[in-house]
């Protein structure tokens, strides 16, 4: 048995990159600059009490996943700059949607200890700006990412930055 540390749970954000006439989604580590990134499942419940029961029954009937974030403004970090672009441009609708891949770095997939593929979960989130400039030190941005798609289970290769 070993304790899993926070740094062993990584997240990557997909950012569209254009080269010539081709646009591709490039995954970048959500790390530098981020001081908070907790995920909440926000389970939706169906609760009822039948006439012959002493205790209520509850079932999970859905989820409304979200990720709260706070980040320092790092001028050359692509994920932070994507957050800043959404905040400052007051983007709406699909322009706020980004793919986020959650990677369990303690669960390698494949053979050998040198594997760079890990169990991962992919989902599209809407980035919902919250506040800017809280504090007197670094310029910070905060808000919430809320799910707009179902989760897709797969693997993520941290060397090639590809999800399968």
PDB file of N, CA, C and O in Angstrom, residues 93-145:
ATOM      1  N   UNK A  93     -20.442  30.775 -25.171  1.00  0.00           N
ATOM      2  CA  UNK A  93     -20.806  29.583 -25.935  1.00  0.00           C
ATOM      3  C   UNK A  93     -19.655  28.633 -26.160  1.00  0.00           C
ATOM      4  O   UNK A  93     -18.817  28.414 -25.283  1.00  0.00           O
ATOM      5  N   UNK A  94     -19.612  28.060 -27.377  1.00  0.00           N
ATOM      6  CA  UNK A  94     -18.583  27.083 -27.721  1.00  0.00           C
ATOM      7  C   UNK A  94     -17.165  27.642 -27.638  1.00  0.00           C
ATOM      8  O   UNK A  94     -16.208  26.880 -27.530  1.00  0.00           O
ATOM      9  N   UNK A  95     -17.013  28.963 -27.689  1.00  0.00           N
ATOM     10  CA  UNK A  95     -15.686  29.566 -27.599  1.00  0.00           C
ATOM     11  C   UNK A  95     -15.052  29.369 -26.217  1.00  0.00           C
ATOM     12  O   UNK A  95     -13.855  29.595 -26.042  1.00  0.00           O
ATOM     13  N   UNK A  96     -15.854  28.949 -25.233  1.00  0.00           N
ATOM     14  CA  UNK A  96     -15.333  28.701 -23.884  1.00  0.00           C
ATOM     15  C   UNK A  96     -15.060  27.215 -23.642  1.00  0.00           C
ATOM     16  O   UNK A  96     -14.580  26.850 -22.575  1.00  0.00           O
ATOM     17  N   UNK A  97     -15.375  26.355 -24.602  1.00  0.00           N
ATOM     18  CA  UNK A  97     -15.218  24.907 -24.427  1.00  0.00           C
ATOM     19  C   UNK A  97     -13.775  24.475 -24.654  1.00  0.00           C
ATOM     20  O   UNK A  97     -13.167  24.831 -25.667  1.00  0.00           O
ATOM     21  N   UNK A  98     -13.256  23.682 -23.712  1.00  0.00           N
ATOM     22  CA  UNK A  98     -11.907  23.127 -23.822  1.00  0.00           C
ATOM     23  C   UNK A  98     -11.936  21.680 -23.345  1.00  0.00           C
ATOM     24  O   UNK A  98     -12.646  21.335 -22.408  1.00  0.00           O
ATOM     25  N   UNK A  99     -11.121  20.857 -23.974  1.00  0.00           N
ATOM     26  CA  UNK A  99     -10.976  19.467 -23.565  1.00  0.00           C
ATOM     27  C   UNK A  99      -9.981  19.398 -22.417  1.00  0.00           C
ATOM     28  O   UNK A  99      -8.916  20.006 -22.480  1.00  0.00           O
ATOM     29  N   UNK A 100     -10.352  18.658 -21.370  1.00  0.00           N
ATOM     30  CA  UNK A 100      -9.453  18.433 -20.247  1.00  0.00           C
ATOM     31  C   UNK A 100      -9.309  16.927 -20.057  1.00  0.00           C
ATOM     32  O   UNK A 100     -10.302  16.202 -20.042  1.00  0.00           O
ATOM     33  N   UNK A 101      -8.065  16.482 -19.951  1.00  0.00           N
ATOM     34  CA  UNK A 101      -7.780  15.069 -19.715  1.00  0.00           C
ATOM     35  C   UNK A 101      -7.166  14.942 -18.326  1.00  0.00           C
ATOM     36  O   UNK A 101      -6.160  15.567 -18.019  1.00  0.00           O
ATOM     37  N   UNK A 102      -7.816  14.131 -17.508  1.00  0.00           N
ATOM     38  CA  UNK A 102      -7.348  13.850 -16.156  1.00  0.00           C
ATOM     39  C   UNK A 102      -6.554  12.551 -16.197  1.00  0.00           C
ATOM     40  O   UNK A 102      -7.049  11.540 -16.677  1.00  0.00           O
ATOM     41  N   UNK A 103      -5.306  12.586 -15.720  1.00  0.00           N
ATOM     42  CA  UNK A 103      -4.390  11.450 -15.859  1.00  0.00           C
ATOM     43  C   UNK A 103      -3.958  10.941 -14.488  1.00  0.00           C
ATOM     44  O   UNK A 103      -3.450  11.711 -13.669  1.00  0.00           O
ATOM     45  N   UNK A 104      -4.154   9.648 -14.266  1.00  0.00           N
ATOM     46  CA  UNK A 104      -3.729   9.006 -13.015  1.00  0.00           C
ATOM     47  C   UNK A 104      -2.310   8.475 -13.204  1.00  0.00           C
ATOM     48  O   UNK A 104      -2.113   7.358 -13.676  1.00  0.00           O
ATOM     49  N   UNK A 105      -1.328   9.265 -12.824  1.00  0.00           N
ATOM     50  CA  UNK A 105       0.072   8.896 -13.044  1.00  0.00           C
ATOM     51  C   UNK A 105       0.530   7.705 -12.200  1.00  0.00           C
ATOM     52  O   UNK A 105       1.604   7.170 -12.421  1.00  0.00           O
ATOM     53  N   UNK A 106      -0.294   7.264 -11.280  1.00  0.00           N
ATOM     54  CA  UNK A 106       0.040   6.089 -10.470  1.00  0.00           C
ATOM     55  C   UNK A 106      -0.504   4.797 -11.100  1.00  0.00           C
ATOM     56  O   UNK A 106      -0.286   3.715 -10.579  1.00  0.00           O
ATOM     57  N   UNK A 107      -1.179   4.918 -12.253  1.00  0.00           N
ATOM     58  CA  UNK A 107      -1.757   3.756 -12.919  1.00  0.00           C
ATOM     59  C   UNK A 107      -1.204   3.609 -14.337  1.00  0.00           C
ATOM     60  O   UNK A 107      -1.879   3.924 -15.312  1.00  0.00           O
ATOM     61  N   UNK A 108       0.043   3.133 -14.467  1.00  0.00           N
ATOM     62  CA  UNK A 108       0.611   2.956 -15.805  1.00  0.00           C
ATOM     63  C   UNK A 108      -0.126   1.875 -16.583  1.00  0.00           C
ATOM     64  O   UNK A 108      -0.635   0.916 -16.005  1.00  0.00           O
ATOM     65  N   UNK A 109      -0.197   2.084 -17.894  1.00  0.00           N
ATOM     66  CA  UNK A 109      -0.820   1.124 -18.797  1.00  0.00           C
ATOM     67  C   UNK A 109       0.259   0.660 -19.761  1.00  0.00           C
ATOM     68  O   UNK A 109       0.975   1.471 -20.328  1.00  0.00           O
ATOM     69  N   UNK A 110       0.385  -0.618 -19.934  1.00  0.00           N
ATOM     70  CA  UNK A 110       1.418  -1.142 -20.820  1.00  0.00           C
ATOM     71  C   UNK A 110       2.469  -1.879 -20.035  1.00  0.00           C
ATOM     72  O   UNK A 110       2.379  -2.030 -18.818  1.00  0.00           O
ATOM     73  N   UNK A 111       3.485  -2.299 -20.726  1.00  0.00           N
ATOM     74  CA  UNK A 111       4.493  -3.150 -20.097  1.00  0.00           C
ATOM     75  C   UNK A 111       5.668  -2.351 -19.562  1.00  0.00           C
ATOM     76  O   UNK A 111       6.049  -1.326 -20.120  1.00  0.00           O
ATOM     77  N   UNK A 112       6.196  -2.830 -18.455  1.00  0.00           N
ATOM     78  CA  UNK A 112       7.423  -2.264 -17.907  1.00  0.00           C
ATOM     79  C   UNK A 112       7.229  -1.008 -17.100  1.00  0.00           C
ATOM     80  O   UNK A 112       6.195  -0.341 -17.186  1.00  0.00           O
ATOM     81  N   UNK A 113       8.220  -0.697 -16.310  1.00  0.00           N
ATOM     82  CA  UNK A 113       8.165   0.496 -15.463  1.00  0.00           C
ATOM     83  C   UNK A 113       8.483   1.766 -16.248  1.00  0.00           C
ATOM     84  O   UNK A 113       8.366   2.859 -15.728  1.00  0.00           O
ATOM     85  N   UNK A 114       8.898   1.614 -17.499  1.00  0.00           N
ATOM     86  CA  UNK A 114       9.234   2.791 -18.309  1.00  0.00           C
ATOM     87  C   UNK A 114       8.063   3.264 -19.164  1.00  0.00           C
ATOM     88  O   UNK A 114       8.216   4.126 -20.010  1.00  0.00           O
ATOM     89  N   UNK A 115       6.877   2.702 -18.921  1.00  0.00           N
ATOM     90  CA  UNK A 115       5.691   3.099 -19.679  1.00  0.00           C
ATOM     91  C   UNK A 115       5.393   4.579 -19.463  1.00  0.00           C
ATOM     92  O   UNK A 115       5.542   5.104 -18.365  1.00  0.00           O
ATOM     93  N   UNK A 116       4.978   5.256 -20.525  1.00  0.00           N
ATOM     94  CA  UNK A 116       4.588   6.662 -20.416  1.00  0.00           C
ATOM     95  C   UNK A 116       3.087   6.829 -20.654  1.00  0.00           C
ATOM     96  O   UNK A 116       2.609   7.944 -20.810  1.00  0.00           O
ATOM     97  N   UNK A 117       2.366   5.700 -20.688  1.00  0.00           N
ATOM     98  CA  UNK A 117       0.906   5.727 -20.851  1.00  0.00           C
ATOM     99  C   UNK A 117       0.239   5.415 -19.519  1.00  0.00           C
ATOM    100  O   UNK A 117       0.671   4.507 -18.801  1.00  0.00           O
ATOM    101  N   UNK A 118      -0.811   6.176 -19.223  1.00  0.00           N
ATOM    102  CA  UNK A 118      -1.491   6.048 -17.940  1.00  0.00           C
ATOM    103  C   UNK A 118      -3.003   6.068 -18.134  1.00  0.00           C
ATOM    104  O   UNK A 118      -3.508   6.601 -19.126  1.00  0.00           O
ATOM    105  N   UNK A 119      -3.711   5.512 -17.154  1.00  0.00           N
ATOM    106  CA  UNK A 119      -5.170   5.555 -17.155  1.00  0.00           C
ATOM    107  C   UNK A 119      -5.591   7.027 -17.152  1.00  0.00           C
ATOM    108  O   UNK A 119      -5.039   7.838 -16.400  1.00  0.00           O
ATOM    109  N   UNK A 120      -6.575   7.352 -17.993  1.00  0.00           N
ATOM    110  CA  UNK A 120      -6.970   8.755 -18.123  1.00  0.00           C
ATOM    111  C   UNK A 120      -8.461   8.883 -18.433  1.00  0.00           C
ATOM    112  O   UNK A 120      -9.107   7.928 -18.882  1.00  0.00           O
ATOM    113  N   UNK A 121      -8.981  10.079 -18.205  1.00  0.00           N
ATOM    114  CA  UNK A 121     -10.388  10.388 -18.432  1.00  0.00           C
ATOM    115  C   UNK A 121     -10.474  11.719 -19.165  1.00  0.00           C
ATOM    116  O   UNK A 121      -9.881  12.715 -18.732  1.00  0.00           O
ATOM    117  N   UNK A 122     -11.221  11.724 -20.262  1.00  0.00           N
ATOM    118  CA  UNK A 122     -11.320  12.911 -21.122  1.00  0.00           C
ATOM    119  C   UNK A 122     -12.749  13.457 -21.082  1.00  0.00           C
ATOM    120  O   UNK A 122     -13.716  12.692 -21.112  1.00  0.00           O
ATOM    121  N   UNK A 123     -12.849  14.780 -21.034  1.00  0.00           N
ATOM    122  CA  UNK A 123     -14.165  15.418 -21.004  1.00  0.00           C
ATOM    123  C   UNK A 123     -14.017  16.845 -21.518  1.00  0.00           C
ATOM    124  O   UNK A 123     -12.973  17.468 -21.354  1.00  0.00           O
ATOM    125  N   UNK A 124     -15.072  17.375 -22.108  1.00  0.00           N
ATOM    126  CA  UNK A 124     -15.108  18.776 -22.516  1.00  0.00           C
ATOM    127  C   UNK A 124     -15.766  19.592 -21.405  1.00  0.00           C
ATOM    128  O   UNK A 124     -16.792  19.186 -20.857  1.00  0.00           O
ATOM    129  N   UNK A 125     -15.144  20.718 -21.097  1.00  0.00           N
ATOM    130  CA  UNK A 125     -15.655  21.626 -20.073  1.00  0.00           C
ATOM    131  C   UNK A 125     -15.883  23.004 -20.675  1.00  0.00           C
ATOM    132  O   UNK A 125     -15.189  23.415 -21.606  1.00  0.00           O
ATOM    133  N   UNK A 126     -16.830  23.736 -20.106  1.00  0.00           N
ATOM    134  CA  UNK A 126     -17.019  25.146 -20.401  1.00  0.00           C
ATOM    135  C   UNK A 126     -16.280  25.917 -19.312  1.00  0.00           C
ATOM    136  O   UNK A 126     -16.489  25.674 -18.120  1.00  0.00           O
ATOM    137  N   UNK A 127     -15.394  26.812 -19.711  1.00  0.00           N
ATOM    138  CA  UNK A 127     -14.647  27.600 -18.736  1.00  0.00           C
ATOM    139  C   UNK A 127     -15.477  28.836 -18.400  1.00  0.00           C
ATOM    140  O   UNK A 127     -15.775  29.659 -19.271  1.00  0.00           O
ATOM    141  N   UNK A 128     -15.849  28.925 -17.142  1.00  0.00           N
ATOM    142  CA  UNK A 128     -16.720  30.000 -16.675  1.00  0.00           C
ATOM    143  C   UNK A 128     -15.902  30.948 -15.803  1.00  0.00           C
ATOM    144  O   UNK A 128     -15.546  30.608 -14.669  1.00  0.00           O
ATOM    145  N   UNK A 129     -15.558  32.120 -16.336  1.00  0.00           N
ATOM    146  CA  UNK A 129     -14.741  33.074 -15.574  1.00  0.00           C
ATOM    147  C   UNK A 129     -15.421  33.503 -14.283  1.00  0.00           C
ATOM    148  O   UNK A 129     -16.649  33.638 -14.218  1.00  0.00           O
ATOM    149  N   UNK A 130     -14.583  33.696 -13.274  1.00  0.00           N
ATOM    150  CA  UNK A 130     -15.087  34.166 -11.990  1.00  0.00           C
ATOM    151  C   UNK A 130     -14.522  35.534 -11.675  1.00  0.00           C
ATOM    152  O   UNK A 130     -15.151  36.549 -11.927  1.00  0.00           O
ATOM    153  N   UNK A 131     -13.303  35.568 -11.156  1.00  0.00           N
ATOM    154  CA  UNK A 131     -12.722  36.844 -10.753  1.00  0.00           C
ATOM    155  C   UNK A 131     -11.290  36.980 -11.249  1.00  0.00           C
ATOM    156  O   UNK A 131     -10.660  36.023 -11.660  1.00  0.00           O
ATOM    157  N   UNK A 132     -10.824  38.209 -11.169  1.00  0.00           N
ATOM    158  CA  UNK A 132      -9.463  38.558 -11.589  1.00  0.00           C
ATOM    159  C   UNK A 132      -8.900  39.524 -10.553  1.00  0.00           C
ATOM    160  O   UNK A 132      -9.603  40.413 -10.079  1.00  0.00           O
ATOM    161  N   UNK A 133      -7.628  39.319 -10.215  1.00  0.00           N
ATOM    162  CA  UNK A 133      -6.929  40.309  -9.407  1.00  0.00           C
ATOM    163  C   UNK A 133      -7.157  40.244  -7.914  1.00  0.00           C
ATOM    164  O   UNK A 133      -6.906  41.235  -7.222  1.00  0.00           O
ATOM    165  N   UNK A 134      -7.605  39.111  -7.383  1.00  0.00           N
ATOM    166  CA  UNK A 134      -7.766  38.991  -5.944  1.00  0.00           C
ATOM    167  C   UNK A 134      -6.387  38.914  -5.296  1.00  0.00           C
ATOM    168  O   UNK A 134      -5.570  38.085  -5.671  1.00  0.00           O
ATOM    169  N   UNK A 135      -6.116  39.768  -4.357  1.00  0.00           N
ATOM    170  CA  UNK A 135      -4.822  39.775  -3.678  1.00  0.00           C
ATOM    171  C   UNK A 135      -3.947  40.932  -4.139  1.00  0.00           C
ATOM    172  O   UNK A 135      -4.314  41.704  -5.028  1.00  0.00           O
ATOM    173  N   UNK A 136      -2.769  41.010  -3.548  1.00  0.00           N
ATOM    174  CA  UNK A 136      -1.859  42.117  -3.857  1.00  0.00           C
ATOM    175  C   UNK A 136      -0.523  41.642  -4.398  1.00  0.00           C
ATOM    176  O   UNK A 136       0.367  42.455  -4.633  1.00  0.00           O
ATOM    177  N   UNK A 137      -0.361  40.353  -4.580  1.00  0.00           N
ATOM    178  CA  UNK A 137       0.892  39.806  -5.081  1.00  0.00           C
ATOM    179  C   UNK A 137       0.754  39.547  -6.578  1.00  0.00           C
ATOM    180  O   UNK A 137       0.623  40.472  -7.354  1.00  0.00           O
ATOM    181  N   UNK A 138       0.766  38.317  -6.993  1.00  0.00           N
ATOM    182  CA  UNK A 138       0.621  37.974  -8.410  1.00  0.00           C
ATOM    183  C   UNK A 138      -0.804  38.250  -8.879  1.00  0.00           C
ATOM    184  O   UNK A 138      -1.760  38.160  -8.107  1.00  0.00           O
ATOM    185  N   UNK A 139      -0.939  38.580 -10.160  1.00  0.00           N
ATOM    186  CA  UNK A 139      -2.259  38.752 -10.763  1.00  0.00           C
ATOM    187  C   UNK A 139      -2.876  37.371 -10.919  1.00  0.00           C
ATOM    188  O   UNK A 139      -2.291  36.489 -11.565  1.00  0.00           O
ATOM    189  N   UNK A 140      -4.033  37.155 -10.330  1.00  0.00           N
ATOM    190  CA  UNK A 140      -4.681  35.846 -10.366  1.00  0.00           C
ATOM    191  C   UNK A 140      -6.004  35.903 -11.116  1.00  0.00           C
ATOM    192  O   UNK A 140      -6.670  36.941 -11.163  1.00  0.00           O
ATOM    193  N   UNK A 141      -6.363  34.765 -11.692  1.00  0.00           N
ATOM    194  CA  UNK A 141      -7.663  34.552 -12.317  1.00  0.00           C
ATOM    195  C   UNK A 141      -8.278  33.337 -11.644  1.00  0.00           C
ATOM    196  O   UNK A 141      -7.567  32.378 -11.325  1.00  0.00           O
ATOM    197  N   UNK A 142      -9.585  33.356 -11.449  1.00  0.00           N
ATOM    198  CA  UNK A 142     -10.254  32.186 -10.884  1.00  0.00           C
ATOM    199  C   UNK A 142     -11.622  32.029 -11.527  1.00  0.00           C
ATOM    200  O   UNK A 142     -12.191  32.973 -12.081  1.00  0.00           O
ATOM    201  N   UNK A 143     -12.121  30.818 -11.468  1.00  0.00           N
ATOM    202  CA  UNK A 143     -13.422  30.517 -12.029  1.00  0.00           C
ATOM    203  C   UNK A 143     -13.710  29.037 -11.873  1.00  0.00           C
ATOM    204  O   UNK A 143     -13.119  28.356 -11.030  1.00  0.00           O
ATOM    205  N   UNK A 144     -14.602  28.558 -12.715  1.00  0.00           N
ATOM    206  CA  UNK A 144     -15.030  27.165 -12.655  1.00  0.00           C
ATOM    207  C   UNK A 144     -15.121  26.599 -14.058  1.00  0.00           C
ATOM    208  O   UNK A 144     -15.563  27.283 -14.985  1.00  0.00           O
ATOM    209  N   UNK A 145     -14.696  25.363 -14.205  1.00  0.00           N
ATOM    210  CA  UNK A 145     -14.902  24.619 -15.444  1.00  0.00           C
ATOM    211  C   UNK A 145     -16.063  23.665 -15.185  1.00  0.00           C
ATOM    212  O   UNK A 145     -16.019  22.901 -14.219  1.00  0.00           O
TER     213      UNK A 145
END
